[in-house]
Structures are given as C-alpha cells and as structure tokens.
C-alpha cells in the first residue's frame, strides 16, 4: 500500500496535523505565535547545517530549531521586548538560512521544497521520521499535560503548588523543535507556523475545555491536510500552500459560525 505516493503523502499530512494541533493550542494559550514562527524559520538554517555536514536533514533542523527555541527562551524578558526579539530572531534566522544554503560549495539546492514543502515526494523513511516525531510529541504532551496546562493558564499558581513553569516551558520548546523538524518535508519552513496556529484557532469556538480544543484542532488539521492534498492533485497547485489555504478557509468558516455558537 505504501508504494502509492498519494497514500504516503496523506499519511505524512495526517502525522504532521496530529503533532501540530495540540502544540498549536499551547502556542495560542501562551500567545506565542511569533515563537513558533521564529523556530520554524530557523529550519532553513538547519537544512544548511545538515547539507554542510552530511547530517540527515531532520537531525540538522531539529538541532537548530532546538537551539533557536532555547536562545529565545533565555533572552526573552531582558532589555528587548518579547515581540521585537521574536521578530528579529525569526527574520534573521530565515535570512541567514537562505544565505548559508546559497554559499554551500558544490550543492544545487531546491529551496522551494524546503520553504513550501514537498509532501508528494515523501519516502517510507520520511514517513517513519514524521510518525516517530508525532508519537514523541504525543507522549511528551500526554506525560506533562496537566503540568503544562497549569503552567500555561496560571504560572504563579502552578509554582505555588510546587510546579516548575520554567521546566514546562523547556518541555514545550522541545516538543515544538521536534514538530518543526518532522514538518519541514510536508509544509516547509514558511508554512509550519500556519499549521501550528490555524487549526488551533479554528477549533477555539467549538471547544469548552482545553482537551476538546486539542481534539477539535487535530480533526481540523487532518481535514486541512487531506483537503489540501486533494485540491493540489485536482488543480495542480503546490501542496503545502494548498493545505494551509484549506486550513485558512476552515478558519474563516469557524469565525463566521462563532457568533451562532456563542448564542447556542
């Protein structure tokens, strides 16, 4: 069955959607949209590192995404405001990645596949990496869900109850870095943040609890992945942007329905 490239692409999109959705909920609850953007933009620098050192692309992206996330966590709250710091880091990482890739000797790199994804070229190994990362993220979140939720909704109360909000932030950072590393093949560095944020934002009007919001986000993310893949095949459009476009259409529909749901 996995010899069929469409089936592999669908499974890859589903894996990324299931990993990104619950993380996206935390990104929204913590108001960390730029954080996800900065971490995903660093992926291109990870691609350059991997190509220069013969590392697997996923390993290079994971390493750089993790370093970027840790640097942002360390520097936030210092002399620069959080949004300014994240804006600087996001665009600097993307620019440095583009420059680094262009300077690689003897390498002819198709940047569009790293910027916007290449889901139709997913191999069995890529599929194993994507689902391995998705399972790792799921296990991390299941293990720390209550502590992460407490540290997100009320850090002071969580600390007073014996929790460690800084540790939970680092666990969330690790999960984000894993997600970025496995998603670059599917939607690319420029669109990873969209798959984090849009399904979770779409799910918000339908949810009454954090858990139901995460479940709704996973379902909507999977629907966007399948819908974008089918639209790409039908209309011969780029698959990564098509997935995000379907996610955006679902968000518009959710926003239109939100007033009706509030009155219900």
mmCIF file of C-alpha atoms in Angstrom:
data_model
loop_
_atom_site.group_PDB
_atom_site.id
_atom_site.type_symbol
_atom_site.label_atom_id
_atom_site.label_comp_id
_atom_site.label_asym_id
_atom_site.label_seq_id
_atom_site.Cartn_x
_atom_site.Cartn_y
_atom_site.Cartn_z
ATOM 1 C CA UNK A 1 0.000 0.000 0.000
ATOM 2 C CA UNK A 2 2.807 2.440 0.845
ATOM 3 C CA UNK A 3 4.104 2.205 -2.737
ATOM 4 C CA UNK A 4 1.325 4.628 -3.623
ATOM 5 C CA UNK A 5 2.785 8.142 -3.273
ATOM 6 C CA UNK A 6 -0.648 9.630 -2.572
ATOM 7 C CA UNK A 7 -1.163 7.313 0.398
ATOM 8 C CA UNK A 8 2.286 8.197 1.731
ATOM 9 C CA UNK A 9 1.522 11.910 1.282
ATOM 10 C CA UNK A 10 -1.824 11.560 3.082
ATOM 11 C CA UNK A 11 -0.227 9.690 5.985
ATOM 12 C CA UNK A 12 2.539 12.310 6.201
ATOM 13 C CA UNK A 13 -0.003 15.148 6.284
ATOM 14 C CA UNK A 14 -2.011 13.336 8.959
ATOM 15 C CA UNK A 15 1.108 12.794 11.098
ATOM 16 C CA UNK A 16 2.055 16.468 10.955
ATOM 17 C CA UNK A 17 -1.528 17.608 11.639
ATOM 18 C CA UNK A 18 -1.834 15.379 14.720
ATOM 19 C CA UNK A 19 1.525 16.564 16.086
ATOM 20 C CA UNK A 20 0.967 20.256 15.355
ATOM 21 C CA UNK A 21 -2.611 20.662 16.598
ATOM 22 C CA UNK A 22 -2.208 20.207 20.390
ATOM 23 C CA UNK A 23 1.055 22.168 20.314
ATOM 24 C CA UNK A 24 -0.758 24.926 18.455
ATOM 25 C CA UNK A 25 -3.270 25.123 21.296
ATOM 26 C CA UNK A 26 -0.439 25.848 23.747
ATOM 27 C CA UNK A 27 1.045 28.380 21.316
ATOM 28 C CA UNK A 28 -2.307 30.216 21.256
ATOM 29 C CA UNK A 29 -2.931 29.947 25.002
ATOM 30 C CA UNK A 30 0.571 31.292 25.721
ATOM 31 C CA UNK A 31 0.326 33.915 22.937
ATOM 32 C CA UNK A 32 3.495 32.515 21.395
ATOM 33 C CA UNK A 33 2.630 32.833 17.690
ATOM 34 C CA UNK A 34 5.911 34.593 16.910
ATOM 35 C CA UNK A 35 7.771 31.941 18.914
ATOM 36 C CA UNK A 36 6.516 29.246 16.543
ATOM 37 C CA UNK A 37 7.394 31.481 13.593
ATOM 38 C CA UNK A 38 10.966 32.029 14.781
ATOM 39 C CA UNK A 39 11.528 28.334 15.484
ATOM 40 C CA UNK A 40 10.163 27.274 12.094
ATOM 41 C CA UNK A 41 12.160 29.906 10.186
ATOM 42 C CA UNK A 42 15.312 28.542 11.815
ATOM 43 C CA UNK A 43 14.611 25.273 9.984
ATOM 44 C CA UNK A 44 16.313 26.579 6.843
ATOM 45 C CA UNK A 45 19.494 27.190 8.820
ATOM 46 C CA UNK A 46 19.208 23.562 9.961
ATOM 47 C CA UNK A 47 18.950 22.459 6.327
ATOM 48 C CA UNK A 48 22.194 24.315 5.545
ATOM 49 C CA UNK A 49 23.908 22.727 8.564
ATOM 50 C CA UNK A 50 22.749 19.243 7.508
ATOM 51 C CA UNK A 51 23.916 19.681 3.913
ATOM 52 C CA UNK A 52 27.289 21.066 5.015
ATOM 53 C CA UNK A 53 27.972 18.254 7.498
ATOM 54 C CA UNK A 54 26.244 15.297 5.786
ATOM 55 C CA UNK A 55 23.765 15.001 8.645
ATOM 56 C CA UNK A 56 20.193 13.856 7.925
ATOM 57 C CA UNK A 57 18.040 16.902 7.174
ATOM 58 C CA UNK A 58 15.720 16.116 10.105
ATOM 59 C CA UNK A 59 18.653 15.993 12.537
ATOM 60 C CA UNK A 60 20.050 19.340 11.346
ATOM 61 C CA UNK A 61 16.651 21.023 11.526
ATOM 62 C CA UNK A 62 15.926 19.561 14.980
ATOM 63 C CA UNK A 63 19.277 20.749 16.333
ATOM 64 C CA UNK A 64 18.963 24.309 15.028
ATOM 65 C CA UNK A 65 15.263 24.616 15.939
ATOM 66 C CA UNK A 66 16.044 23.488 19.477
ATOM 67 C CA UNK A 67 18.972 25.920 19.799
ATOM 68 C CA UNK A 68 16.828 28.770 18.443
ATOM 69 C CA UNK A 69 13.985 27.981 20.852
ATOM 70 C CA UNK A 70 16.376 27.823 23.824
ATOM 71 C CA UNK A 71 18.046 31.114 22.831
ATOM 72 C CA UNK A 72 14.665 32.843 22.585
ATOM 73 C CA UNK A 73 13.576 31.426 25.957
ATOM 74 C CA UNK A 74 16.834 32.636 27.544
ATOM 75 C CA UNK A 75 16.777 36.143 26.051
ATOM 76 C CA UNK A 76 13.078 36.882 26.485
ATOM 77 C CA UNK A 77 12.294 39.311 29.269
ATOM 78 C CA UNK A 78 15.655 41.088 29.035
ATOM 79 C CA UNK A 79 16.269 44.517 27.562
ATOM 80 C CA UNK A 80 14.285 43.807 24.360
ATOM 81 C CA UNK A 81 10.511 43.331 24.324
ATOM 82 C CA UNK A 82 9.334 39.804 23.554
ATOM 83 C CA UNK A 83 7.605 40.618 20.240
ATOM 84 C CA UNK A 84 10.592 42.633 18.985
ATOM 85 C CA UNK A 85 13.031 39.864 19.952
ATOM 86 C CA UNK A 86 10.937 37.187 18.241
ATOM 87 C CA UNK A 87 10.549 39.302 15.105
ATOM 88 C CA UNK A 88 14.295 39.882 14.903
ATOM 89 C CA UNK A 89 15.121 36.214 15.511
ATOM 90 C CA UNK A 90 12.533 34.903 13.030
ATOM 91 C CA UNK A 91 13.620 37.033 10.086
ATOM 92 C CA UNK A 92 17.313 36.825 10.925
ATOM 93 C CA UNK A 93 17.195 33.023 11.032
ATOM 94 C CA UNK A 94 15.380 32.860 7.694
ATOM 95 C CA UNK A 95 17.822 35.275 6.026
ATOM 96 C CA UNK A 96 20.882 33.506 7.461
ATOM 97 C CA UNK A 97 19.490 30.156 6.318
ATOM 98 C CA UNK A 98 18.971 31.417 2.756
ATOM 99 C CA UNK A 99 22.482 32.892 2.655
ATOM 100 C CA UNK A 100 24.060 29.754 4.166
ATOM 101 C CA UNK A 101 22.358 27.465 1.642
ATOM 102 C CA UNK A 102 23.486 29.660 -1.270
ATOM 103 C CA UNK A 103 27.113 29.536 -0.061
ATOM 104 C CA UNK A 104 27.327 25.732 0.149
ATOM 105 C CA UNK A 105 30.067 24.592 -2.253
ATOM 106 C CA UNK A 106 29.044 22.131 -4.951
ATOM 107 C CA UNK A 107 25.407 21.992 -3.800
ATOM 108 C CA UNK A 108 22.423 22.650 -6.044
ATOM 109 C CA UNK A 109 19.558 23.007 -3.590
ATOM 110 C CA UNK A 110 15.881 23.299 -4.497
ATOM 111 C CA UNK A 111 14.948 25.915 -1.913
ATOM 112 C CA UNK A 112 11.242 25.793 -2.762
ATOM 113 C CA UNK A 113 10.997 22.241 -1.420
ATOM 114 C CA UNK A 114 12.344 23.408 1.959
ATOM 115 C CA UNK A 115 10.392 26.668 2.006
ATOM 116 C CA UNK A 116 6.994 25.267 0.974
ATOM 117 C CA UNK A 117 7.342 21.509 1.480
ATOM 118 C CA UNK A 118 7.388 18.539 -0.870
ATOM 119 C CA UNK A 119 4.786 16.196 0.547
ATOM 120 C CA UNK A 120 4.306 14.297 -2.722
ATOM 121 C CA UNK A 121 7.965 13.195 -2.579
ATOM 122 C CA UNK A 122 7.708 11.683 0.921
ATOM 123 C CA UNK A 123 9.523 8.341 1.175
ATOM 124 C CA UNK A 124 8.952 5.436 3.558
ATOM 125 C CA UNK A 125 11.872 6.678 5.659
ATOM 126 C CA UNK A 126 10.379 10.198 5.762
ATOM 127 C CA UNK A 127 7.080 8.678 6.835
ATOM 128 C CA UNK A 128 8.787 6.794 9.664
ATOM 129 C CA UNK A 129 10.510 10.010 10.808
ATOM 130 C CA UNK A 130 7.277 12.036 10.664
ATOM 131 C CA UNK A 131 5.249 9.485 12.629
ATOM 132 C CA UNK A 132 8.122 8.870 15.037
ATOM 133 C CA UNK A 133 8.202 12.606 15.759
ATOM 134 C CA UNK A 134 4.407 12.761 16.058
ATOM 135 C CA UNK A 135 4.426 9.899 18.581
ATOM 136 C CA UNK A 136 7.260 11.558 20.544
ATOM 137 C CA UNK A 137 5.294 14.824 20.717
ATOM 138 C CA UNK A 138 2.124 12.966 21.741
ATOM 139 C CA UNK A 139 3.949 11.110 24.519
ATOM 140 C CA UNK A 140 5.581 14.316 25.793
ATOM 141 C CA UNK A 141 2.227 16.107 25.920
ATOM 142 C CA UNK A 142 0.394 13.164 27.481
ATOM 143 C CA UNK A 143 3.103 12.872 30.148
ATOM 144 C CA UNK A 144 3.107 16.566 31.051
ATOM 145 C CA UNK A 145 -0.401 17.672 30.004
ATOM 146 C CA UNK A 146 -1.679 18.709 33.439
ATOM 147 C CA UNK A 147 1.573 20.433 34.412
ATOM 148 C CA UNK A 148 1.836 22.194 31.045
ATOM 149 C CA UNK A 149 -1.763 23.350 31.300
ATOM 150 C CA UNK A 150 -1.306 24.658 34.841
ATOM 151 C CA UNK A 151 1.918 26.491 33.910
ATOM 152 C CA UNK A 152 0.186 27.971 30.851
ATOM 153 C CA UNK A 153 -3.038 29.162 32.450
ATOM 154 C CA UNK A 154 -1.595 30.430 35.748
ATOM 155 C CA UNK A 155 2.215 30.176 36.153
ATOM 156 C CA UNK A 156 2.218 31.793 39.618
ATOM 157 C CA UNK A 157 -0.396 29.391 40.968
ATOM 158 C CA UNK A 158 1.417 26.434 39.376
ATOM 159 C CA UNK A 159 4.665 27.474 41.061
ATOM 160 C CA UNK A 160 2.933 27.963 44.399
ATOM 161 C CA UNK A 161 1.553 24.421 44.087
ATOM 162 C CA UNK A 162 5.071 23.037 43.671
ATOM 163 C CA UNK A 163 5.280 23.096 39.867
ATOM 164 C CA UNK A 164 8.122 24.429 37.768
ATOM 165 C CA UNK A 165 6.818 26.655 34.932
ATOM 166 C CA UNK A 166 10.323 27.102 33.502
ATOM 167 C CA UNK A 167 10.734 23.337 33.140
ATOM 168 C CA UNK A 168 7.351 23.063 31.422
ATOM 169 C CA UNK A 169 8.413 25.839 29.049
ATOM 170 C CA UNK A 170 11.521 23.815 28.139
ATOM 171 C CA UNK A 171 9.413 20.681 27.539
ATOM 172 C CA UNK A 172 7.107 22.669 25.265
ATOM 173 C CA UNK A 173 10.171 24.067 23.493
ATOM 174 C CA UNK A 174 11.486 20.546 22.879
ATOM 175 C CA UNK A 175 8.119 19.418 21.500
ATOM 176 C CA UNK A 176 7.998 22.433 19.157
ATOM 177 C CA UNK A 177 11.509 21.701 17.876
ATOM 178 C CA UNK A 178 10.563 18.071 17.157
ATOM 179 C CA UNK A 179 7.429 19.172 15.321
ATOM 180 C CA UNK A 180 9.344 21.662 13.174
ATOM 181 C CA UNK A 181 11.911 19.000 12.259
ATOM 182 C CA UNK A 182 9.311 16.490 11.076
ATOM 183 C CA UNK A 183 7.032 19.031 9.356
ATOM 184 C CA UNK A 184 9.563 20.666 7.025
ATOM 185 C CA UNK A 185 9.154 17.922 4.397
ATOM 186 C CA UNK A 186 5.363 18.338 4.393
ATOM 187 C CA UNK A 187 4.649 22.084 4.507
ATOM 188 C CA UNK A 188 8.099 23.713 4.500
ATOM 189 C CA UNK A 189 9.754 26.255 6.759
ATOM 190 C CA UNK A 190 7.487 29.171 5.805
ATOM 191 C CA UNK A 191 4.220 27.336 6.480
ATOM 192 C CA UNK A 192 4.975 25.303 9.613
ATOM 193 C CA UNK A 193 3.765 28.078 11.926
ATOM 194 C CA UNK A 194 0.496 28.242 9.967
ATOM 195 C CA UNK A 195 -0.185 24.549 10.633
ATOM 196 C CA UNK A 196 0.531 25.162 14.310
ATOM 197 C CA UNK A 197 -1.745 28.160 14.725
ATOM 198 C CA UNK A 198 -4.615 27.978 12.212
ATOM 199 C CA UNK A 199 -6.233 24.624 13.203
ATOM 200 C CA UNK A 200 -5.997 25.510 16.894
ATOM 201 C CA UNK A 201 -7.513 28.962 16.282
ATOM 202 C CA UNK A 202 -10.247 27.354 14.155
ATOM 203 C CA UNK A 203 -11.091 24.914 16.953
ATOM 204 C CA UNK A 204 -11.499 27.569 19.631
ATOM 205 C CA UNK A 205 -15.209 28.438 19.065
ATOM 206 C CA UNK A 206 -16.194 24.753 19.202
ATOM 207 C CA UNK A 207 -14.375 23.912 22.457
ATOM 208 C CA UNK A 208 -15.480 24.205 26.068
ATOM 209 C CA UNK A 209 -12.371 22.633 27.637
ATOM 210 C CA UNK A 210 -8.652 22.598 26.724
ATOM 211 C CA UNK A 211 -8.868 18.882 25.901
ATOM 212 C CA UNK A 212 -11.780 19.303 23.487
ATOM 213 C CA UNK A 213 -9.988 22.208 21.818
ATOM 214 C CA UNK A 214 -6.948 19.981 21.213
ATOM 215 C CA UNK A 215 -9.155 17.194 19.812
ATOM 216 C CA UNK A 216 -11.040 19.584 17.535
ATOM 217 C CA UNK A 217 -7.737 21.074 16.369
ATOM 218 C CA UNK A 218 -6.381 17.625 15.450
ATOM 219 C CA UNK A 219 -9.514 16.819 13.461
ATOM 220 C CA UNK A 220 -9.492 20.156 11.643
ATOM 221 C CA UNK A 221 -5.756 19.865 10.958
ATOM 222 C CA UNK A 222 -6.267 16.403 9.464
ATOM 223 C CA UNK A 223 -9.161 17.719 7.353
ATOM 224 C CA UNK A 224 -6.968 20.558 6.073
ATOM 225 C CA UNK A 225 -4.159 18.133 5.237
ATOM 226 C CA UNK A 226 -6.421 15.764 3.280
ATOM 227 C CA UNK A 227 -8.385 18.593 1.656
ATOM 228 C CA UNK A 228 -5.229 20.430 0.612
ATOM 229 C CA UNK A 229 -3.715 17.267 -0.833
ATOM 230 C CA UNK A 230 -6.835 16.516 -2.881
ATOM 231 C CA UNK A 231 -7.099 20.132 -4.064
ATOM 232 C CA UNK A 232 -3.441 20.073 -5.080
ATOM 233 C CA UNK A 233 -3.938 16.926 -7.161
ATOM 234 C CA UNK A 234 -7.158 18.231 -8.700
ATOM 235 C CA UNK A 235 -5.988 21.751 -9.601
ATOM 236 C CA UNK A 236 -2.218 21.134 -9.944
ATOM 237 C CA UNK A 237 -1.337 23.641 -7.202
ATOM 238 C CA UNK A 238 1.581 23.495 -4.703
ATOM 239 C CA UNK A 239 0.574 21.027 -1.999
ATOM 240 C CA UNK A 240 1.956 22.764 1.122
ATOM 241 C CA UNK A 241 0.301 26.109 0.351
ATOM 242 C CA UNK A 242 -2.897 24.267 -0.668
ATOM 243 C CA UNK A 243 -3.042 22.606 2.767
ATOM 244 C CA UNK A 244 -2.639 25.954 4.523
ATOM 245 C CA UNK A 245 -5.247 27.530 2.210
ATOM 246 C CA UNK A 246 -7.806 24.879 3.187
ATOM 247 C CA UNK A 247 -6.918 25.458 6.849
ATOM 248 C CA UNK A 248 -7.485 29.203 6.333
ATOM 249 C CA UNK A 249 -10.861 28.533 4.677
ATOM 250 C CA UNK A 250 -11.885 26.405 7.669
ATOM 251 C CA UNK A 251 -10.817 29.228 9.989
ATOM 252 C CA UNK A 252 -12.970 31.708 8.025
ATOM 253 C CA UNK A 253 -15.943 29.338 8.308
ATOM 254 C CA UNK A 254 -15.318 28.869 12.039
ATOM 255 C CA UNK A 255 -15.158 32.648 12.547
ATOM 256 C CA UNK A 256 -18.443 33.083 10.693
ATOM 257 C CA UNK A 257 -20.114 30.426 12.847
ATOM 258 C CA UNK A 258 -18.656 31.696 16.152
ATOM 259 C CA UNK A 259 -21.479 34.205 16.940
ATOM 260 C CA UNK A 260 -24.099 31.478 16.370
ATOM 261 C CA UNK A 261 -22.238 29.082 18.633
ATOM 262 C CA UNK A 262 -21.996 31.697 21.387
ATOM 263 C CA UNK A 263 -25.784 32.203 21.300
ATOM 264 C CA UNK A 264 -26.486 28.452 21.331
#
